[in-house]
mmCIF file of C-alpha atoms in Angstrom:
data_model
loop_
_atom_site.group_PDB
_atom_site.id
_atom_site.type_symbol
_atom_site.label_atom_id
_atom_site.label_comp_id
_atom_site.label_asym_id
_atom_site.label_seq_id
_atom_site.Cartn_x
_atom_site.Cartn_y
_atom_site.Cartn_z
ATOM 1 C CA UNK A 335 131.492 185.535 138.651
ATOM 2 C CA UNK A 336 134.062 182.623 136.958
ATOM 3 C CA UNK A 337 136.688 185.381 137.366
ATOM 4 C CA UNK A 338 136.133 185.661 141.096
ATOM 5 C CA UNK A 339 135.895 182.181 142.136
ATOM 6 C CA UNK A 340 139.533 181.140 142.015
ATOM 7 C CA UNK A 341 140.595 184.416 143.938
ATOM 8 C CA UNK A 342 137.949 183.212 146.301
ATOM 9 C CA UNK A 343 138.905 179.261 146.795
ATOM 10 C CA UNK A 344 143.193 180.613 146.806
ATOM 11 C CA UNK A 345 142.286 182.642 149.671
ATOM 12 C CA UNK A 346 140.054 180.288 151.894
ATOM 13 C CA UNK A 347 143.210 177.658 151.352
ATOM 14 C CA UNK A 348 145.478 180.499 152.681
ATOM 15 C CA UNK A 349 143.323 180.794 155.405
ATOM 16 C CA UNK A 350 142.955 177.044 155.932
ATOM 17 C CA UNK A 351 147.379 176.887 155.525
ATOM 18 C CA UNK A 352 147.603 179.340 158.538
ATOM 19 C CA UNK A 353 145.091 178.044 160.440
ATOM 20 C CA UNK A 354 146.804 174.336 159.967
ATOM 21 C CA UNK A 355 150.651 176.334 160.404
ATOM 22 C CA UNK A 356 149.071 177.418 163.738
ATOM 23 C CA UNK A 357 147.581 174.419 165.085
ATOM 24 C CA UNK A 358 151.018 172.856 164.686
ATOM 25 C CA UNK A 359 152.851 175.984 166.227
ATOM 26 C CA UNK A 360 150.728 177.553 168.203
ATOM 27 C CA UNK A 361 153.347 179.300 170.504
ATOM 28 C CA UNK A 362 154.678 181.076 167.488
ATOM 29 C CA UNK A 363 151.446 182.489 166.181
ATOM 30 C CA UNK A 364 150.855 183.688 170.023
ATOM 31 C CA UNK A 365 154.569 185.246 169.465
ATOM 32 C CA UNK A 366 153.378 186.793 166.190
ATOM 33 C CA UNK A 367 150.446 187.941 167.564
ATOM 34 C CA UNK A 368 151.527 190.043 170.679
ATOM 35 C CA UNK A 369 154.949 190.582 169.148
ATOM 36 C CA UNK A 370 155.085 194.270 170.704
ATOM 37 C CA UNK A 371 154.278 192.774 174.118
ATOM 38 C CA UNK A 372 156.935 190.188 173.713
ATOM 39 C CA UNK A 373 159.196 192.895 172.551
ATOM 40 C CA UNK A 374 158.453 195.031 175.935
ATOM 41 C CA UNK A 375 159.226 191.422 177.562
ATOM 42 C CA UNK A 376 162.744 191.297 175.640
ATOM 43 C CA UNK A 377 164.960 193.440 178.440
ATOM 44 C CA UNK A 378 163.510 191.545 181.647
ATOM 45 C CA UNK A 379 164.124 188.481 180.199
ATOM 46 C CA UNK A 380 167.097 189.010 179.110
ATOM 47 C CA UNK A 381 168.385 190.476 182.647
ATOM 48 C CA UNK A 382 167.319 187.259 183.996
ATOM 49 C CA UNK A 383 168.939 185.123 181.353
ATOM 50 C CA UNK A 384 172.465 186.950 181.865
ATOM 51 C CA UNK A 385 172.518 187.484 185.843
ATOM 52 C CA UNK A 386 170.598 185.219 186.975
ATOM 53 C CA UNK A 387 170.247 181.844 184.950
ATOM 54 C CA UNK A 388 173.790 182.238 183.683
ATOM 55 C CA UNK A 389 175.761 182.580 186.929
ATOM 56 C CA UNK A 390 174.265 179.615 188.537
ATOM 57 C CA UNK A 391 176.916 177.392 186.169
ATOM 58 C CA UNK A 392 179.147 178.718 188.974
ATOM 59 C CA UNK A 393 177.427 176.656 191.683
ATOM 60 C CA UNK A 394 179.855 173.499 189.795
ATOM 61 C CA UNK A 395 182.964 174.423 191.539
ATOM 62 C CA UNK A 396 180.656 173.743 195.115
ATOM 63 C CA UNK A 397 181.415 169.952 193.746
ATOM 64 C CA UNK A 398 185.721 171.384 192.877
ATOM 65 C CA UNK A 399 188.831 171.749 194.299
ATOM 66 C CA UNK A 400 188.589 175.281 192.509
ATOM 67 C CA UNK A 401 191.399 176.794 191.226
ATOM 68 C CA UNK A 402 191.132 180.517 189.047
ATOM 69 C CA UNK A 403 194.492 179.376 187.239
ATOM 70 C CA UNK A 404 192.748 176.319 185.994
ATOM 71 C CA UNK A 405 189.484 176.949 185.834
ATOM 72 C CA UNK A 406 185.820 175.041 185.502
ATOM 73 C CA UNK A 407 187.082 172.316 183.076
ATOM 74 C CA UNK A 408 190.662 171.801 184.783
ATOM 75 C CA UNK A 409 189.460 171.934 188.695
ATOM 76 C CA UNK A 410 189.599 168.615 190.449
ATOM 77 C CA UNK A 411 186.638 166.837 191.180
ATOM 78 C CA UNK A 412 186.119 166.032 194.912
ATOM 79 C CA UNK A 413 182.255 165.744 194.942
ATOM 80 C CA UNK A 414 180.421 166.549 198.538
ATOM 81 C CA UNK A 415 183.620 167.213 200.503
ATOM 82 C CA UNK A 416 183.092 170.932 201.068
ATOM 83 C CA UNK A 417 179.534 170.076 201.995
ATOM 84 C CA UNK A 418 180.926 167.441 204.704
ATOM 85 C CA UNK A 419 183.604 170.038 205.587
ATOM 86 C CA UNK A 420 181.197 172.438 206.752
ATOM 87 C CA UNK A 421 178.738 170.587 208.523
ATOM 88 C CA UNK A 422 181.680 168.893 210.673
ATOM 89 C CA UNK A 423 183.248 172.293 211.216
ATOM 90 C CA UNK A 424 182.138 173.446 214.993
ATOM 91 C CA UNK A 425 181.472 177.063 213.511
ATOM 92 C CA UNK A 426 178.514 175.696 211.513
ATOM 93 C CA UNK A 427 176.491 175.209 214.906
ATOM 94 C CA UNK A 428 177.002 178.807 215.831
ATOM 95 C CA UNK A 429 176.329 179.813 212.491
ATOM 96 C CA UNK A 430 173.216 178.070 212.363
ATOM 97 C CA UNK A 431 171.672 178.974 215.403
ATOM 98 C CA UNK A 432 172.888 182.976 215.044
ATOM 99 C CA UNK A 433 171.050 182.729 211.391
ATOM 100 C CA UNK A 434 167.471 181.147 212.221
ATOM 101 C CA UNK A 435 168.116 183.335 215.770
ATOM 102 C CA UNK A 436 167.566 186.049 213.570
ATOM 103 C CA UNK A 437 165.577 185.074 211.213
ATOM 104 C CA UNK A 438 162.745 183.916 213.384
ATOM 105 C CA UNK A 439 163.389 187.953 214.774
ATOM 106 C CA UNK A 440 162.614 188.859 211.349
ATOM 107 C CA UNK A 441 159.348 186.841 210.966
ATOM 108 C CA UNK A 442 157.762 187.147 214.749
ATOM 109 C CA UNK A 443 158.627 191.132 214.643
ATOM 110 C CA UNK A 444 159.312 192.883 210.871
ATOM 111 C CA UNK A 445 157.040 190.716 209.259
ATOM 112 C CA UNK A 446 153.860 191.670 210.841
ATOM 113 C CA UNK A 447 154.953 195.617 211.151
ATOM 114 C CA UNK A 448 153.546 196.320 207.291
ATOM 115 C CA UNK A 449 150.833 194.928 208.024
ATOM 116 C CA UNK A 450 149.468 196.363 211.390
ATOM 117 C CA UNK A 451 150.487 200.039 209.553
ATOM 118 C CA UNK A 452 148.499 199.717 206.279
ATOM 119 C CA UNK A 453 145.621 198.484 208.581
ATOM 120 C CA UNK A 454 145.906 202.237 210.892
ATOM 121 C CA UNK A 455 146.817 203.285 207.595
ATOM 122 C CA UNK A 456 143.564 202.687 205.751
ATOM 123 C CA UNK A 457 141.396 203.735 208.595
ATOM 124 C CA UNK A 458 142.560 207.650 208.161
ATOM 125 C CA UNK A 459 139.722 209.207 206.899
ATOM 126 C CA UNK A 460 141.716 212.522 206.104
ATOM 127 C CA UNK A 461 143.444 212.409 203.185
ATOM 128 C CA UNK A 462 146.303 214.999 203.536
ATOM 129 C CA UNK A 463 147.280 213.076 206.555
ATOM 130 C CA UNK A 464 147.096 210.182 205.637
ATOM 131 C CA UNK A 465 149.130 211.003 202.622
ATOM 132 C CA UNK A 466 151.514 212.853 205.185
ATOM 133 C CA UNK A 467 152.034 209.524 207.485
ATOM 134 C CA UNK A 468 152.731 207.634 204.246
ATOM 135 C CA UNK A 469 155.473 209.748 203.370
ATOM 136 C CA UNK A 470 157.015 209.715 206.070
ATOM 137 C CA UNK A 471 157.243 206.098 206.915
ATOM 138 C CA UNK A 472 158.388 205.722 203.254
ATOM 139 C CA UNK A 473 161.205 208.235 203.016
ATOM 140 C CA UNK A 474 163.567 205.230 205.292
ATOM 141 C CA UNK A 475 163.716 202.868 202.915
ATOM 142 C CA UNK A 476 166.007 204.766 200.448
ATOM 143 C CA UNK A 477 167.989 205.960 203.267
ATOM 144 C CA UNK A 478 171.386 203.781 202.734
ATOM 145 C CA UNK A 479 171.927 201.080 205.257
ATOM 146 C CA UNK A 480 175.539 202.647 205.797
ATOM 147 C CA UNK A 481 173.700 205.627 206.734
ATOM 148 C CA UNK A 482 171.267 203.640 208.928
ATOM 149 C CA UNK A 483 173.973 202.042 210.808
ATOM 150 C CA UNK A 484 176.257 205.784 211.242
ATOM 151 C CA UNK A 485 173.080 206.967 212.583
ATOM 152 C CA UNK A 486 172.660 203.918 215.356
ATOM 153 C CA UNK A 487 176.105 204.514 216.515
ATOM 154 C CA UNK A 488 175.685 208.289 216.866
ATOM 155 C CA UNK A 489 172.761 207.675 218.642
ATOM 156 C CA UNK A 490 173.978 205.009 220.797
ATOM 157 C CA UNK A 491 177.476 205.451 221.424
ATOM 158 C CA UNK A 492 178.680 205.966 225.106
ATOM 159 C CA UNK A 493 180.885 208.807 224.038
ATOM 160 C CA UNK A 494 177.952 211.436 223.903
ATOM 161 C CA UNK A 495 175.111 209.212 221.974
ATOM 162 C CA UNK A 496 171.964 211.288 222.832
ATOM 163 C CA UNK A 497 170.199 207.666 224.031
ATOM 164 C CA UNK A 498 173.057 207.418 226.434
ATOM 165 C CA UNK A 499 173.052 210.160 227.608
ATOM 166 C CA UNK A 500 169.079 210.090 228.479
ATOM 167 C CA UNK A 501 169.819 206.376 230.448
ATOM 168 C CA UNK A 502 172.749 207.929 231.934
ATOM 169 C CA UNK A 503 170.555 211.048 233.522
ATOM 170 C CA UNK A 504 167.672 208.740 234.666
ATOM 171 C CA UNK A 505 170.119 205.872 235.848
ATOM 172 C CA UNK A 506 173.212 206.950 236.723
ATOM 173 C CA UNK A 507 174.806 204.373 234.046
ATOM 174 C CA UNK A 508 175.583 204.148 230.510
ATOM 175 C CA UNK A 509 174.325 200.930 228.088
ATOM 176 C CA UNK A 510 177.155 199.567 225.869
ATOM 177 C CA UNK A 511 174.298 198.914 223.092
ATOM 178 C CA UNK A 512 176.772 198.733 220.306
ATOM 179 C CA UNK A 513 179.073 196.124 221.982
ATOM 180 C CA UNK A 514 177.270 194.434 224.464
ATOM 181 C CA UNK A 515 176.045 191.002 222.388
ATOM 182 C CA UNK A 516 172.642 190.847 224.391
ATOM 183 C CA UNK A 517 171.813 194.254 222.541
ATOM 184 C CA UNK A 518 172.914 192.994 218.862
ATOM 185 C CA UNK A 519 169.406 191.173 217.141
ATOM 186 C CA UNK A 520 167.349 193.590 219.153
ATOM 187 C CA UNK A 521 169.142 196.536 216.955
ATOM 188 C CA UNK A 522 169.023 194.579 213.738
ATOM 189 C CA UNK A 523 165.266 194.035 213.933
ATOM 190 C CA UNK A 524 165.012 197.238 215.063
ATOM 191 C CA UNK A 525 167.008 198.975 212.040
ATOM 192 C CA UNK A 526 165.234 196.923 209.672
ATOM 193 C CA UNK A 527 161.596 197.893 211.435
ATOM 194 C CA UNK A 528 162.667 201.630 210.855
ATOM 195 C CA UNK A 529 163.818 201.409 207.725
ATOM 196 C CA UNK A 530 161.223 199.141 205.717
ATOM 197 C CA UNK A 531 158.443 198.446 207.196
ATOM 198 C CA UNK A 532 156.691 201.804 205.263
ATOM 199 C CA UNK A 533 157.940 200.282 202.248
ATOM 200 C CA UNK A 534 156.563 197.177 203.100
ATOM 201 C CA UNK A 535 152.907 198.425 203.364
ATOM 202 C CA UNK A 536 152.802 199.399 199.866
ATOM 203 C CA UNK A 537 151.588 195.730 198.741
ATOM 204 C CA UNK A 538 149.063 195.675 201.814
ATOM 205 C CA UNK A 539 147.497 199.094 200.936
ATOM 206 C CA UNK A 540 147.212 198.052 197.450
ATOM 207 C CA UNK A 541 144.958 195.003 198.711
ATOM 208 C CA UNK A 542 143.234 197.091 201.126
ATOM 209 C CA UNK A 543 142.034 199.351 198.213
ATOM 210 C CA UNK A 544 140.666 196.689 196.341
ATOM 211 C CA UNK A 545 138.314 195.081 199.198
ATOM 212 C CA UNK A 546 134.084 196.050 198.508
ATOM 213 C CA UNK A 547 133.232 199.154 200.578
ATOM 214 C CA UNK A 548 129.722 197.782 200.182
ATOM 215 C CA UNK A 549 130.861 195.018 202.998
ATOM 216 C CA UNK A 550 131.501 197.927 204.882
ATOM 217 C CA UNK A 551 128.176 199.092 204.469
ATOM 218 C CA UNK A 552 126.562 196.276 205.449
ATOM 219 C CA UNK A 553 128.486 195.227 208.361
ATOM 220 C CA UNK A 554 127.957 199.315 209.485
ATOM 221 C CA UNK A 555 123.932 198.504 209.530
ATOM 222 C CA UNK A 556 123.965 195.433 211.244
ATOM 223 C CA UNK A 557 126.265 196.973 213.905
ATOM 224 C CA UNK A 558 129.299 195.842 213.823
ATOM 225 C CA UNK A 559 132.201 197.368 214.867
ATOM 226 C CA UNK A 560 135.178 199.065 213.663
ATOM 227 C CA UNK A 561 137.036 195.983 215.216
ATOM 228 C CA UNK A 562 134.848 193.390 213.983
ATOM 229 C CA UNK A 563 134.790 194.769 210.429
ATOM 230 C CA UNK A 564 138.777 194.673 210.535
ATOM 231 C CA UNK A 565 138.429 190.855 212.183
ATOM 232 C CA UNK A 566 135.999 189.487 209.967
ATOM 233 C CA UNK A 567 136.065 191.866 206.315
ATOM 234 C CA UNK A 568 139.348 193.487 205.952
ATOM 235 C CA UNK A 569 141.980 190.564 207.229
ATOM 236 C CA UNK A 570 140.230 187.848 205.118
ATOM 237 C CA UNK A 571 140.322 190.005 202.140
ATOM 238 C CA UNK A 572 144.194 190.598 202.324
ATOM 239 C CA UNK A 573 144.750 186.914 203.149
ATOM 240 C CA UNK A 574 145.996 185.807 200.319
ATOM 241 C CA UNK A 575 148.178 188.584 199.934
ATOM 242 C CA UNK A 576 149.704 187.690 203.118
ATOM 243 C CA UNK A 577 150.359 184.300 202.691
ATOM 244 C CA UNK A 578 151.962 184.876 199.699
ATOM 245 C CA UNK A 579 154.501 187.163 200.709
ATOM 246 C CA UNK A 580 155.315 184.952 203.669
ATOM 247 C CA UNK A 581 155.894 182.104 201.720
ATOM 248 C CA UNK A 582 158.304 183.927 198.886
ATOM 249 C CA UNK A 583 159.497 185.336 202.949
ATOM 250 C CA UNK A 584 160.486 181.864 204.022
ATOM 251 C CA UNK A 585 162.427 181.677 200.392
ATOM 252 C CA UNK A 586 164.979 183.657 201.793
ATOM 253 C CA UNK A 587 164.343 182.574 205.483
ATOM 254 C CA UNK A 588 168.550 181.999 205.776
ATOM 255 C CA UNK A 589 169.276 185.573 204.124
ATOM 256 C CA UNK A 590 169.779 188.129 207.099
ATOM 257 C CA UNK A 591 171.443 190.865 204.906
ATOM 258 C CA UNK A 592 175.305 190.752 204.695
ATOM 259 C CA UNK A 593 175.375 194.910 204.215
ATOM 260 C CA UNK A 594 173.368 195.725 207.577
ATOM 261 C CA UNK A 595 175.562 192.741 209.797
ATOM 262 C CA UNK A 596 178.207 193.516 208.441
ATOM 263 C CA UNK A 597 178.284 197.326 209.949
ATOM 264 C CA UNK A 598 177.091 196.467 213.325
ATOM 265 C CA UNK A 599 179.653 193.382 213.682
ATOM 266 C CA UNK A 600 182.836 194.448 215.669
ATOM 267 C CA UNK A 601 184.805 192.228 217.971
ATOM 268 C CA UNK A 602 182.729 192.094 221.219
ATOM 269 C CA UNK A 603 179.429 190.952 219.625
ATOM 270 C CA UNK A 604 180.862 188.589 216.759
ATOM 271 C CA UNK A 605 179.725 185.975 219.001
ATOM 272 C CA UNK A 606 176.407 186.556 218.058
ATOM 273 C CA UNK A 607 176.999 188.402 214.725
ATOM 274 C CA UNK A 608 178.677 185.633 212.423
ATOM 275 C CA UNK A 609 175.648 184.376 210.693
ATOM 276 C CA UNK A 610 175.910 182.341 206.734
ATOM 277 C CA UNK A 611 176.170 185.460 204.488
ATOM 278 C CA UNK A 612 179.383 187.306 207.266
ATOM 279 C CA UNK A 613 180.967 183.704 206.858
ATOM 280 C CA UNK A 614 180.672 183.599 203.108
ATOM 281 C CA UNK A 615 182.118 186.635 202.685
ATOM 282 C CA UNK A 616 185.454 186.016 205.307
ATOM 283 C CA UNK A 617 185.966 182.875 203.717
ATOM 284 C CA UNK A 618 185.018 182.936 200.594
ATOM 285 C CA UNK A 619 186.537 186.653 199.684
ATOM 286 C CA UNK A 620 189.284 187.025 202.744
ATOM 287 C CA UNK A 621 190.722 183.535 202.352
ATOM 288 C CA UNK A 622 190.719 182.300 199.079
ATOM 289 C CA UNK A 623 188.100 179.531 199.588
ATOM 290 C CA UNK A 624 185.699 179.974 196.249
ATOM 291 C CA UNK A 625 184.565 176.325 196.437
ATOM 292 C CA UNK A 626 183.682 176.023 200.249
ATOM 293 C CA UNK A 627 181.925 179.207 200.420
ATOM 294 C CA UNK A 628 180.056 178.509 197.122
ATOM 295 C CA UNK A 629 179.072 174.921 198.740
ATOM 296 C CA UNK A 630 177.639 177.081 201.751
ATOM 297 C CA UNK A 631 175.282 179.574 199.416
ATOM 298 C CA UNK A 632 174.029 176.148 197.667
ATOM 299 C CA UNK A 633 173.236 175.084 201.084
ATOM 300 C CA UNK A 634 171.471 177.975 201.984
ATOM 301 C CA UNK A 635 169.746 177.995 198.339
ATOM 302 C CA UNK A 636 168.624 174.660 198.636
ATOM 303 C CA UNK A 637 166.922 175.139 202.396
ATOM 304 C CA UNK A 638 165.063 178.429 200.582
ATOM 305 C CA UNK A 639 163.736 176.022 198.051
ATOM 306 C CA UNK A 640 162.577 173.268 200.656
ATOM 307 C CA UNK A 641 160.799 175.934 202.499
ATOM 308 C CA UNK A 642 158.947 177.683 199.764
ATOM 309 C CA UNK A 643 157.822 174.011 198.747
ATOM 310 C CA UNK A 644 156.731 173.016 201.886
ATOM 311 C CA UNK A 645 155.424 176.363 203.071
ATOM 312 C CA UNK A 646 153.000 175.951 199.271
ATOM 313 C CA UNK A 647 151.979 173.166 200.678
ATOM 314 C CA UNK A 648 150.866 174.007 203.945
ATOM 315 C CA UNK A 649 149.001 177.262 202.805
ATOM 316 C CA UNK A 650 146.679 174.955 199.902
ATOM 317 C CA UNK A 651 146.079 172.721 202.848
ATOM 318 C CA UNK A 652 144.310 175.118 204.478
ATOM 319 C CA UNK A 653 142.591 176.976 201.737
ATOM 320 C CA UNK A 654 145.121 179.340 200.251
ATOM 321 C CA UNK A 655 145.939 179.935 196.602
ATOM 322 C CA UNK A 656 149.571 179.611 197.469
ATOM 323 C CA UNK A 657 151.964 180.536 194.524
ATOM 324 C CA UNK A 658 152.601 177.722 192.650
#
């Protein structure tokens, strides 16, 4: 038994060292612990860290005279200027109102669109349609914008575009759709309604599944409705899904897709087509101007973040779990 007692009392103050080594590092024992986990973590991270976090040094030459030849350290210094530049510059007015034009297009119209098709989604009861119907209103979103946009203007072209020639039998007349401005944002929001709203009902079925059929149930015996049980069981349940989306939504409120604009801008509807990420790229890339287009994107950036904050805060005020 004398023989055993030492082995005994070195291995209690082992125990008692890495219990004291934890307490004082207790992120690195959590490391050590689920170091496979954190070794799956490793790539993510890591993509982040280099294309991300990294890149965002390059917002400093928004606050530079930029020059390539001289680079970060040897740029002048000219503070806000760019930021004054643009807000004084009478294109920022139309670029303004063509952006949140749009962008309110996206939220009243595209937004909802997932939504209302998970709900007819989830009340198929047969499951070879409904797996059918999901399919199909997936398949658009890997179709290429470049191939979304050929498509519109084969459709829609007065030289022989199917649509045209339908409203030129029943009319007498041809629609300029591609040209005429009127006929621009109705197209975008209509392009991006085709082509992701399927994709956007993935989150929303995924809630759906999750909801009690037992409420169901119950709300069957005591009578309700197929329209009550969506009113007052399944839209409460997805809430919180919703909200969240709509607030990381409002995060990129400014963004109206540079690819898609880009395609369906031409010279009779740039009137209405210039919106922040066109301008970036004709200034910015066209003309040389790195720092003033840079100072536009941190503008942009910094709206997102004021919007996310405040859109937080509205959705805790009234009940929400909100996302940060």
């Amino acid at each position: 038994m004398n023989a055993t007692l030492p082995s005994e009392t070195d291995n209690a103050a082992a125990a008692a060292a890495v219990r004291t080594a934890a307490k004082r590092n207790p992120w690195l024992s959590k490391v050590k612990k689920d170091k496979w986990l954190y070794l799956l973590l490793a790539p993510g991270l890591l993509y982040f860290l280099i294309f991300k976090y990294a890149p965002m040094w390059g917002v400093l030459i928004a606050f530079q005279n930029y020059s390539p030849f001289l680079g970060f350290a040897g740029s002048e210094w000219i503070g806000f200027e760019h930021f004054r530049n643009f807000f004084a510059n009478p294109d920022f007015t139309r670029l303004l109102r063509n952006t949140l034009i749009l962008a309110v297009y996206d939220l009243v119209f595209f937004f909802p669109a997932p939504i209302v098709i998970a709900l007819l989604l989830n009340e198929i009861r047969v499951g070879i349609f409904k797996r059918f119907v999901q399919t199909m209103v997936y398949v658009p979103h890997f179709v290429s914008m470049v191939i979304v946009a050929s498509m519109t203007y084969v459709f829609l072209t007065t030289s022989g575009g199917i649509v045209n020639e339908v409203v030129a039998a029943v009319t007498g007349g041809k629609v300029n759709f591609l040209s005429d401005p009127k006929w621009f944002r109705p197209l975008i929001i209509l392009q991006i309604m085709w082509k992701e709203t399927g994709w956007g009902t993935i989150i929303f079925l995924a809630a759906l599944a999750s909801v009690d059929v037992e409420q169901y149930e119950a709300a069957v015996v005591d009578g309700a409705t197929r329209f009550q049980r969506l009113i007052h069981i399944t839209l409460p349940a997805i809430s919180s899904t919703i909200v969240i989306l709509l607030i990381l939504r409002l995060g990129n409120f400014l963004d109206n897709g540079f690819e898609q604009i880009f395609l369906m801008t031409n010279s009779l509807n740039r009137s209405v087509a210039d919106v922040f990420d066109t301008y970036v790229y004709f200034v910015g890339i066209t003309q040389g101007a790195f720092s003033y287009s840079t100072a536009i994107g941190l503008f942009k950036s910094l709206v997102g973040i004021v919007l996310i904050y405040g859109s937080n805060w509205l959705a805790k005020k009234f009940g929400q779990e909100g996302i940060l």
